[in-house]
PDB file of C-alpha atoms and ligand atoms in Angstrom:
ATOM      1  CA  MET A  15       0.000   0.000   0.000  1.00  0.00           C
ATOM      2  CA  SER A  16       1.335   3.434  -0.847  1.00  0.00           C
ATOM      3  CA  ASN A  17       1.147   4.796   2.714  1.00  0.00           C
ATOM      4  CA  GLN A  18       2.924   1.733   4.135  1.00  0.00           C
ATOM      5  CA  ILE A  19       6.562   2.842   4.209  1.00  0.00           C
ATOM      6  CA  PRO A  20       8.833   0.144   5.673  1.00  0.00           C
ATOM      7  CA  GLU A  21      10.272   1.503   8.920  1.00  0.00           C
ATOM      8  CA  ARG A  22      11.813   0.235  12.094  1.00  0.00           C
ATOM      9  CA  VAL A  23       9.368  -0.781  14.848  1.00  0.00           C
ATOM     10  CA  LEU A  24      10.409  -0.697  18.516  1.00  0.00           C
ATOM     11  CA  LEU A  25       9.196  -3.635  20.581  1.00  0.00           C
ATOM     12  CA  GLU A  26       9.375  -2.492  24.187  1.00  0.00           C
ATOM     13  CA  GLY A  27       9.113  -5.323  26.678  1.00  0.00           C
ATOM     14  CA  PHE A  28       8.705  -9.062  26.759  1.00  0.00           C
ATOM     15  CA  HIS A  29       5.126  -9.305  25.469  1.00  0.00           C
ATOM     16  CA  ALA A  30       5.726  -7.130  22.414  1.00  0.00           C
ATOM     17  CA  VAL A  31       8.836  -9.150  21.526  1.00  0.00           C
ATOM     18  CA  LYS A  32       7.002 -12.434  22.182  1.00  0.00           C
ATOM     19  CA  HIS A  33       4.085 -11.659  19.841  1.00  0.00           C
ATOM     20  CA  ALA A  34       6.338 -10.339  17.096  1.00  0.00           C
ATOM     21  CA  LEU A  35       8.449 -13.508  17.308  1.00  0.00           C
ATOM     22  CA  ARG A  36       5.346 -15.696  17.349  1.00  0.00           C
ATOM     23  CA  PHE A  37       3.556 -14.097  14.391  1.00  0.00           C
ATOM     24  CA  ALA A  38       6.345 -12.663  12.217  1.00  0.00           C
ATOM     25  CA  PRO A  39       9.788 -13.906  13.353  1.00  0.00           C
ATOM     26  CA  GLU A  40      11.317 -12.960  10.006  1.00  0.00           C
ATOM     27  CA  LEU A  41      10.645  -9.274  10.711  1.00  0.00           C
ATOM     28  CA  VAL A  42      12.462  -9.191  14.054  1.00  0.00           C
ATOM     29  CA  HIS A  43      16.074  -8.282  13.425  1.00  0.00           C
ATOM     30  CA  ASP A  44      17.532  -7.571  16.865  1.00  0.00           C
ATOM     31  CA  ILE A  45      16.633  -8.372  20.480  1.00  0.00           C
ATOM     32  CA  LEU A  46      18.509  -6.603  23.267  1.00  0.00           C
ATOM     33  CA  ALA A  47      18.285  -7.662  26.926  1.00  0.00           C
ATOM     34  CA  ALA A  48      19.362  -5.421  29.810  1.00  0.00           C
ATOM     35  CA  ASN A  49      18.784  -8.254  32.296  1.00  0.00           C
ATOM     36  CA  ASP A  50      18.001 -11.991  32.388  1.00  0.00           C
ATOM     37  CA  ASP A  51      14.309 -11.812  33.360  1.00  0.00           C
ATOM     38  CA  TRP A  52      13.204 -12.794  29.845  1.00  0.00           C
ATOM     39  CA  ARG A  53      14.282 -16.396  30.381  1.00  0.00           C
ATOM     40  CA  GLU A  54      11.985 -17.009  33.365  1.00  0.00           C
ATOM     41  CA  LEU A  55       9.122 -15.128  31.681  1.00  0.00           C
ATOM     42  CA  ALA A  56       9.480 -17.247  28.563  1.00  0.00           C
ATOM     43  CA  GLU A  57       9.718 -20.502  30.515  1.00  0.00           C
ATOM     44  CA  HIS A  58       6.472 -19.703  32.333  1.00  0.00           C
ATOM     45  CA  LEU A  59       4.451 -17.682  29.815  1.00  0.00           C
ATOM     46  CA  ALA A  60       5.712 -18.510  26.340  1.00  0.00           C
ATOM     47  CA  PRO A  61       7.823 -21.674  26.095  1.00  0.00           C
ATOM     48  CA  ASP A  62       7.111 -21.717  22.339  1.00  0.00           C
ATOM     49  CA  VAL A  63       9.351 -18.696  21.776  1.00  0.00           C
ATOM     50  CA  LEU A  64      12.068 -19.667  24.287  1.00  0.00           C
ATOM     51  CA  PRO A  65      14.354 -21.377  21.724  1.00  0.00           C
ATOM     52  CA  GLU A  66      14.130 -18.383  19.402  1.00  0.00           C
ATOM     53  CA  LEU A  67      14.900 -15.998  22.285  1.00  0.00           C
ATOM     54  CA  GLU A  68      17.845 -18.119  23.378  1.00  0.00           C
ATOM     55  CA  ARG A  69      19.206 -17.992  19.840  1.00  0.00           C
ATOM     56  CA  ARG A  70      18.685 -14.292  19.302  1.00  0.00           C
ATOM     57  CA  VAL A  71      18.885 -12.329  22.561  1.00  0.00           C
ATOM     58  CA  ARG A  72      21.946 -10.087  22.800  1.00  0.00           C
ATOM     59  CA  PRO A  73      22.819  -9.164  26.417  1.00  0.00           C
ATOM     60  CA  VAL A  74      23.652  -5.448  26.575  1.00  0.00           C
ATOM     61  CA  ALA A  75      24.155  -2.685  29.131  1.00  0.00           C
ATOM     62  CA  SER A  76      21.111  -0.498  29.879  1.00  0.00           C
ATOM     63  CA  ALA A  77      22.858   2.361  28.091  1.00  0.00           C
ATOM     64  CA  GLU A  78      22.594   0.428  24.817  1.00  0.00           C
ATOM     65  CA  VAL A  79      18.795   0.008  25.256  1.00  0.00           C
ATOM     66  CA  LEU A  80      18.514   3.722  26.044  1.00  0.00           C
ATOM     67  CA  LYS A  81      19.953   4.566  22.638  1.00  0.00           C
ATOM     68  CA  TRP A  82      16.674   3.271  21.167  1.00  0.00           C
ATOM     69  CA  SER A  83      14.061   3.667  23.865  1.00  0.00           C
ATOM     70  CA  ARG A  84      13.289   6.393  26.418  1.00  0.00           C
ATOM     71  CA  ALA A  85      13.371   3.896  29.292  1.00  0.00           C
ATOM     72  CA  VAL A  86      14.440   0.343  29.998  1.00  0.00           C
ATOM     73  CA  HIS A  87      11.250  -1.744  30.161  1.00  0.00           C
ATOM     74  CA  PRO A  88      10.828  -3.573  33.507  1.00  0.00           C
ATOM     75  CA  THR A  89      11.330  -6.877  31.670  1.00  0.00           C
ATOM     76  CA  GLY A  90      14.643  -5.550  30.306  1.00  0.00           C
ATOM     77  CA  LEU A  91      13.833  -6.554  26.722  1.00  0.00           C
ATOM     78  CA  LEU A  92      13.828  -4.424  23.597  1.00  0.00           C
ATOM     79  CA  GLY A  93      13.273  -5.711  20.089  1.00  0.00           C
ATOM     80  CA  LEU A  94      13.865  -3.980  16.776  1.00  0.00           C
ATOM     81  CA  ALA A  95      11.707  -5.131  13.904  1.00  0.00           C
ATOM     82  CA  LYS A  96      10.762  -4.160  10.371  1.00  0.00           C
ATOM     83  CA  ARG A  97       7.284  -2.876   9.652  1.00  0.00           C
ATOM     84  CA  PRO A  98       5.448  -5.410   7.480  1.00  0.00           C
ATOM     85  CA  GLU A  99       4.405  -4.764   3.917  1.00  0.00           C
ATOM     86  CA  TYR A 100       1.148  -6.545   3.100  1.00  0.00           C
ATOM     87  CA  ALA A 101       1.022  -8.764   0.043  1.00  0.00           C
ATOM     88  CA  ILE A 102      -2.739  -8.292  -0.124  1.00  0.00           C
ATOM     89  CA  ASP A 103      -4.433  -4.915   0.401  1.00  0.00           C
ATOM     90  CA  PRO A 104      -6.553  -5.724   3.484  1.00  0.00           C
ATOM     91  CA  VAL A 105      -9.114  -3.075   2.577  1.00  0.00           C
ATOM     92  CA  ARG A 106      -9.937  -4.425  -0.864  1.00  0.00           C
ATOM     93  CA  HIS A 107      -9.275  -8.135  -0.266  1.00  0.00           C
ATOM     94  CA  ALA A 108     -12.285  -9.689  -2.000  1.00  0.00           C
ATOM     95  CA  GLY A 109     -12.241 -12.931  -0.017  1.00  0.00           C
ATOM     96  CA  ARG A 110     -12.274 -11.269   3.404  1.00  0.00           C
ATOM     97  CA  THR A 111     -15.245 -12.298   5.568  1.00  0.00           C
ATOM     98  CA  SER A 112     -14.110 -10.982   8.950  1.00  0.00           C
ATOM     99  CA  PRO A 113     -14.726  -7.296   9.658  1.00  0.00           C
ATOM    100  CA  LEU A 114     -12.075  -4.588   9.558  1.00  0.00           C
ATOM    101  CA  VAL A 115     -12.080  -1.911  12.241  1.00  0.00           C
ATOM    102  CA  LEU A 116     -11.582   1.694  11.107  1.00  0.00           C
ATOM    103  CA  LEU A 117     -10.721   4.251  13.801  1.00  0.00           C
ATOM    104  CA  ASP A 118     -11.693   7.745  12.722  1.00  0.00           C
ATOM    105  CA  ASP A 119      -8.861  10.043  13.856  1.00  0.00           C
ATOM    106  CA  PRO A 120      -8.015   8.350  17.183  1.00  0.00           C
ATOM    107  CA  ARG A 121      -5.884  10.428  19.564  1.00  0.00           C
ATOM    108  CA  ARG A 122      -4.711   8.146  22.372  1.00  0.00           C
ATOM    109  CA  PRO A 123      -1.946   5.599  21.700  1.00  0.00           C
ATOM    110  CA  GLY A 124      -3.159   3.415  24.573  1.00  0.00           C
ATOM    111  CA  ASN A 125      -6.639   3.192  23.064  1.00  0.00           C
ATOM    112  CA  VAL A 126      -5.327   2.306  19.624  1.00  0.00           C
ATOM    113  CA  GLY A 127      -3.064  -0.369  21.102  1.00  0.00           C
ATOM    114  CA  ALA A 128      -5.961  -1.848  23.075  1.00  0.00           C
ATOM    115  CA  VAL A 129      -8.052  -1.901  19.877  1.00  0.00           C
ATOM    116  CA  ILE A 130      -5.323  -3.729  17.934  1.00  0.00           C
ATOM    117  CA  ARG A 131      -5.031  -6.251  20.746  1.00  0.00           C
ATOM    118  CA  VAL A 132      -8.749  -7.027  20.889  1.00  0.00           C
ATOM    119  CA  VAL A 133      -9.189  -7.131  17.102  1.00  0.00           C
ATOM    120  CA  ALA A 134      -6.318  -9.629  16.933  1.00  0.00           C
ATOM    121  CA  ALA A 135      -7.844 -11.693  19.732  1.00  0.00           C
ATOM    122  CA  ALA A 136     -11.359 -11.729  18.289  1.00  0.00           C
ATOM    123  CA  GLY A 137     -10.190 -12.676  14.800  1.00  0.00           C
ATOM    124  CA  GLY A 138     -10.950  -9.384  13.052  1.00  0.00           C
ATOM    125  CA  GLY A 139      -9.438  -8.724   9.640  1.00  0.00           C
ATOM    126  CA  GLY A 140      -7.290  -5.711  10.566  1.00  0.00           C
ATOM    127  CA  VAL A 141      -7.196  -2.215  11.999  1.00  0.00           C
ATOM    128  CA  LEU A 142      -7.191   0.946   9.908  1.00  0.00           C
ATOM    129  CA  ALA A 143      -7.032   4.538  11.107  1.00  0.00           C
ATOM    130  CA  THR A 144      -7.461   7.994   9.656  1.00  0.00           C
ATOM    131  CA  GLY A 145      -5.725  11.033  11.154  1.00  0.00           C
ATOM    132  CA  SER A 146      -2.153  11.820  12.100  1.00  0.00           C
ATOM    133  CA  LEU A 147      -1.447   9.393  14.962  1.00  0.00           C
ATOM    134  CA  ASP A 148       1.331   6.930  14.064  1.00  0.00           C
ATOM    135  CA  VAL A 149      -0.338   3.584  14.723  1.00  0.00           C
ATOM    136  CA  TRP A 150       3.099   1.915  14.687  1.00  0.00           C
ATOM    137  CA  HIS A 151       4.548   4.237  17.349  1.00  0.00           C
ATOM    138  CA  ALA A 152       6.318   2.370  20.196  1.00  0.00           C
ATOM    139  CA  ALA A 153       3.620   3.459  22.672  1.00  0.00           C
ATOM    140  CA  VAL A 154       0.895   1.914  20.484  1.00  0.00           C
ATOM    141  CA  VAL A 155       2.912  -1.278  19.939  1.00  0.00           C
ATOM    142  CA  ARG A 156       3.470  -1.538  23.692  1.00  0.00           C
ATOM    143  CA  ALA A 157      -0.248  -1.126  24.449  1.00  0.00           C
ATOM    144  CA  ALA A 158      -1.050  -3.723  21.782  1.00  0.00           C
ATOM    145  CA  ALA A 159       1.497  -6.143  23.291  1.00  0.00           C
ATOM    146  CA  GLY A 160       3.065  -6.368  19.822  1.00  0.00           C
ATOM    147  CA  LEU A 161      -0.063  -7.828  18.206  1.00  0.00           C
ATOM    148  CA  HIS A 162       0.498  -5.488  15.257  1.00  0.00           C
ATOM    149  CA  PHE A 163       2.373  -8.453  13.814  1.00  0.00           C
ATOM    150  CA  ALA A 164      -0.712 -10.692  13.931  1.00  0.00           C
ATOM    151  CA  LEU A 165      -2.921  -8.720  11.519  1.00  0.00           C
ATOM    152  CA  PRO A 166      -2.767  -5.811   9.063  1.00  0.00           C
ATOM    153  CA  VAL A 167      -2.498  -2.410  10.777  1.00  0.00           C
ATOM    154  CA  VAL A 168      -2.601   0.628   8.489  1.00  0.00           C
ATOM    155  CA  GLY A 169      -2.641   4.252   9.625  1.00  0.00           C
ATOM    156  CA  ARG A 170      -2.938   7.661   8.012  1.00  0.00           C
ATOM    157  CA  MET A 171      -5.662   6.431   5.663  1.00  0.00           C
ATOM    158  CA  GLU A 172      -7.920   8.822   3.793  1.00  0.00           C
ATOM    159  CA  ALA A 173     -11.521   8.025   4.686  1.00  0.00           C
ATOM    160  CA  ASP A 174     -12.447   8.396   0.999  1.00  0.00           C
ATOM    161  CA  ASP A 175     -10.116   5.468   0.162  1.00  0.00           C
ATOM    162  CA  VAL A 176     -12.147   3.103   2.336  1.00  0.00           C
ATOM    163  CA  PRO A 177     -14.941   1.401   0.411  1.00  0.00           C
ATOM    164  CA  GLY A 178     -18.183   0.194   1.963  1.00  0.00           C
ATOM    165  CA  PRO A 179     -20.083  -1.377   3.428  1.00  0.00           C
ATOM    166  CA  LEU A 180     -19.345   0.882   6.402  1.00  0.00           C
ATOM    167  CA  ILE A 181     -21.131   0.320   9.702  1.00  0.00           C
ATOM    168  CA  GLY A 182     -20.623   3.234  12.100  1.00  0.00           C
ATOM    169  CA  PHE A 183     -20.757   2.898  15.888  1.00  0.00           C
ATOM    170  CA  GLU A 184     -22.133   5.651  18.076  1.00  0.00           C
ATOM    171  CA  ALA A 185     -24.116   5.767  21.306  1.00  0.00           C
ATOM    172  CA  ASP A 186     -27.101   7.356  19.539  1.00  0.00           C
ATOM    173  CA  GLY A 187     -27.264   4.766  16.733  1.00  0.00           C
ATOM    174  CA  ARG A 188     -29.705   1.874  16.287  1.00  0.00           C
ATOM    175  CA  ASP A 189     -29.475  -1.029  18.683  1.00  0.00           C
ATOM    176  CA  ILE A 190     -26.779  -3.347  17.247  1.00  0.00           C
ATOM    177  CA  ARG A 191     -29.182  -6.313  17.520  1.00  0.00           C
ATOM    178  CA  GLU A 192     -31.370  -4.676  14.853  1.00  0.00           C
ATOM    179  CA  VAL A 193     -28.552  -3.766  12.459  1.00  0.00           C
ATOM    180  CA  ASN A 194     -27.567  -5.959   9.527  1.00  0.00           C
ATOM    181  CA  VAL A 195     -23.762  -6.137   9.525  1.00  0.00           C
ATOM    182  CA  PRO A 196     -22.720  -7.596   6.146  1.00  0.00           C
ATOM    183  CA  SER A 197     -19.870 -10.085   5.875  1.00  0.00           C
ATOM    184  CA  GLY A 198     -16.525  -8.286   5.567  1.00  0.00           C
ATOM    185  CA  ALA A 199     -17.991  -4.917   6.628  1.00  0.00           C
ATOM    186  CA  ILE A 200     -15.781  -2.104   7.865  1.00  0.00           C
ATOM    187  CA  LEU A 201     -16.773  -1.118  11.414  1.00  0.00           C
ATOM    188  CA  VAL A 202     -16.112   2.572  12.057  1.00  0.00           C
ATOM    189  CA  PHE A 203     -15.493   4.066  15.502  1.00  0.00           C
ATOM    190  CA  GLY A 204     -15.180   7.758  16.311  1.00  0.00           C
ATOM    191  CA  THR A 205     -12.502   9.824  17.951  1.00  0.00           C
ATOM    192  CA  GLU A 206     -12.366   9.798  21.750  1.00  0.00           C
ATOM    193  CA  ARG A 207     -13.820  13.241  22.382  1.00  0.00           C
ATOM    194  CA  GLU A 208     -16.020  14.110  19.428  1.00  0.00           C
ATOM    195  CA  GLY A 209     -17.139  10.720  18.132  1.00  0.00           C
ATOM    196  CA  LEU A 210     -17.622  10.033  14.401  1.00  0.00           C
ATOM    197  CA  SER A 211     -16.889  12.979  12.117  1.00  0.00           C
ATOM    198  CA  PRO A 212     -19.987  14.152  10.186  1.00  0.00           C
ATOM    199  CA  ALA A 213     -18.211  13.320   6.888  1.00  0.00           C
ATOM    200  CA  ILE A 214     -17.666   9.649   7.727  1.00  0.00           C
ATOM    201  CA  ARG A 215     -20.980   9.278   9.543  1.00  0.00           C
ATOM    202  CA  GLN A 216     -22.731  10.397   6.374  1.00  0.00           C
ATOM    203  CA  ARG A 217     -20.959   7.628   4.431  1.00  0.00           C
ATOM    204  CA  CYS A 218     -22.040   4.857   6.824  1.00  0.00           C
ATOM    205  CA  ASP A 219     -24.653   2.388   5.580  1.00  0.00           C
ATOM    206  CA  ALA A 220     -25.953   2.156   9.153  1.00  0.00           C
ATOM    207  CA  VAL A 221     -24.973   3.453  12.598  1.00  0.00           C
ATOM    208  CA  ALA A 222     -25.166   0.881  15.386  1.00  0.00           C
ATOM    209  CA  SER A 223     -25.163   1.413  19.128  1.00  0.00           C
ATOM    210  CA  LEU A 224     -24.276  -0.795  22.079  1.00  0.00           C
ATOM    211  CA  PRO A 225     -27.135  -0.420  24.547  1.00  0.00           C
ATOM    212  CA  MET A 226     -26.159   1.282  27.790  1.00  0.00           C
ATOM    213  CA  ARG A 227     -27.868   1.871  31.115  1.00  0.00           C
ATOM    214  CA  PRO A 228     -29.667   5.263  31.211  1.00  0.00           C
ATOM    215  CA  GLY A 229     -27.399   8.047  32.431  1.00  0.00           C
ATOM    216  CA  VAL A 230     -24.203   6.606  30.934  1.00  0.00           C
ATOM    217  CA  SER A 231     -23.044   8.837  28.040  1.00  0.00           C
ATOM    218  CA  SER A 232     -20.692   6.542  26.162  1.00  0.00           C
ATOM    219  CA  LEU A 233     -18.208   3.706  26.363  1.00  0.00           C
ATOM    220  CA  ASN A 234     -14.478   4.148  26.023  1.00  0.00           C
ATOM    221  CA  LEU A 235     -13.316   3.730  22.410  1.00  0.00           C
ATOM    222  CA  ALA A 236     -11.397   0.464  22.909  1.00  0.00           C
ATOM    223  CA  THR A 237     -14.143  -0.942  25.134  1.00  0.00           C
ATOM    224  CA  SER A 238     -16.768  -0.273  22.457  1.00  0.00           C
ATOM    225  CA  VAL A 239     -14.638  -1.980  19.792  1.00  0.00           C
ATOM    226  CA  ALA A 240     -14.252  -4.983  22.117  1.00  0.00           C
ATOM    227  CA  ALA A 241     -17.959  -5.206  22.928  1.00  0.00           C
ATOM    228  CA  ALA A 242     -19.050  -4.805  19.282  1.00  0.00           C
ATOM    229  CA  LEU A 243     -16.570  -7.277  17.885  1.00  0.00           C
ATOM    230  CA  TYR A 244     -17.226  -9.957  20.473  1.00  0.00           C
ATOM    231  CA  TYR A 245     -20.976  -9.470  20.118  1.00  0.00           C
ATOM    232  CA  LEU A 246     -20.659 -10.068  16.360  1.00  0.00           C
ATOM    233  CA  ARG A 247     -18.249 -12.944  16.835  1.00  0.00           C
ATOM    234  CA  LEU A 248     -20.220 -14.768  19.499  1.00  0.00           C
ATOM    235  CA  SER A 249     -23.492 -14.341  17.660  1.00  0.00           C
ATOM    236  CA  GLY A 250     -21.944 -16.099  14.675  1.00  0.00           C
ATOM    237  CA  ARG A 251     -21.694 -13.094  12.310  1.00  0.00           C
ATOM    238  CA  PHE A 252     -18.070 -13.884  11.437  1.00  0.00           C
TER     239      PHE A 252
HETATM  240  C1  SAM B 309     -15.666   7.922  23.832  1.00  0.00           C
HETATM  241  S1  SAM B 309     -16.676   7.677  22.486  1.00  0.00           S
HETATM  242  C2  SAM B 309     -17.010   9.330  21.896  1.00  0.00           C
HETATM  243  C3  SAM B 309     -18.033   9.998  22.718  1.00  0.00           C
HETATM  244  C4  SAM B 309     -18.425  11.370  22.189  1.00  0.00           C
HETATM  245  N1  SAM B 309     -18.238  12.314  23.232  1.00  0.00           N
HETATM  246  C5  SAM B 309     -19.865  11.375  21.778  1.00  0.00           C
HETATM  247  O1  SAM B 309     -20.690  11.664  22.621  1.00  0.00           O
HETATM  248  O2  SAM B 309     -20.116  11.051  20.628  1.00  0.00           O
HETATM  249  C6  SAM B 309     -15.625   7.112  21.227  1.00  0.00           C
HETATM  250  C7  SAM B 309     -16.275   6.191  20.271  1.00  0.00           C
HETATM  251  O3  SAM B 309     -16.629   4.972  20.931  1.00  0.00           O
HETATM  252  C8  SAM B 309     -17.768   4.398  20.285  1.00  0.00           C
HETATM  253  N2  SAM B 309     -18.834   4.244  21.280  1.00  0.00           N
HETATM  254  C9  SAM B 309     -18.847   4.668  22.553  1.00  0.00           C
HETATM  255  N3  SAM B 309     -19.971   4.294  23.177  1.00  0.00           N
HETATM  256  C10 SAM B 309     -20.708   3.615  22.269  1.00  0.00           C
HETATM  257  C11 SAM B 309     -21.983   2.959  22.301  1.00  0.00           C
HETATM  258  N4  SAM B 309     -22.722   2.917  23.388  1.00  0.00           N
HETATM  259  N5  SAM B 309     -22.404   2.367  21.169  1.00  0.00           N
HETATM  260  C12 SAM B 309     -21.651   2.358  20.055  1.00  0.00           C
HETATM  261  N6  SAM B 309     -20.452   2.956  19.968  1.00  0.00           N
HETATM  262  C13 SAM B 309     -19.979   3.573  21.054  1.00  0.00           C
HETATM  263  C14 SAM B 309     -18.161   5.349  19.171  1.00  0.00           C
HETATM  264  O4  SAM B 309     -17.609   4.933  17.963  1.00  0.00           O
HETATM  265  C15 SAM B 309     -17.565   6.673  19.638  1.00  0.00           C
HETATM  266  O5  SAM B 309     -17.364   7.556  18.584  1.00  0.00           O
END
């Protein structure tokens, strides 16, 4: 994709390194360790990646880690990886049946990371975003526990480049149980403060809501993605 420029990705901490190694080991080109904690973590939490870590970890002084990262992660581990280039454009992939999630101008790295993590877990087709936030920034990768490497993640999209069907999500939409969500739809979620922009809301084929108790204004962005996706998944829609 034209906006997918290969760049270095920082994997801060054990979980980010673990998921990158598990899903795309060929993209991980260096793993630095400022202490030995990774071995015990891998033995207990991820024995599948232990041999790869043993082969690749390079023990270094903290100062070496600090050349790349603002702080040494408590687990002491820092990975350097290459950003993937997708062989198939996830947006236009004709055979896709699982939904894509489009974040309309998200602002908080922690929210975007949590979205990537839950979309990966629920088996969604990928995460797209409009706006200026770098969805591959180290803070987003950290919040996603490195699950960027498990599915397509594309930022800085133009909303006009995203074809339908688009299903918007907003607290004032129609109850999700009454909305037809077509196979392979793109589920659109608004920015944290203002919600869906009028331009993208106008393009949505339907706007769905997750019912809430009276008096509650809205759900957090990542929470609403999680609830919507798992509702669709567990009700057999993908
Ligand atoms: C924190 S909310 C934005 C709230 C914004 N102040 C408003 O009132 O529109 C961020 C996004 O989460 C999603 N969201 C939050 N609560 C929702 C609900 N009950 N149903 C569907 N989507 C919801 C929407 O996509 C919304 O744009």
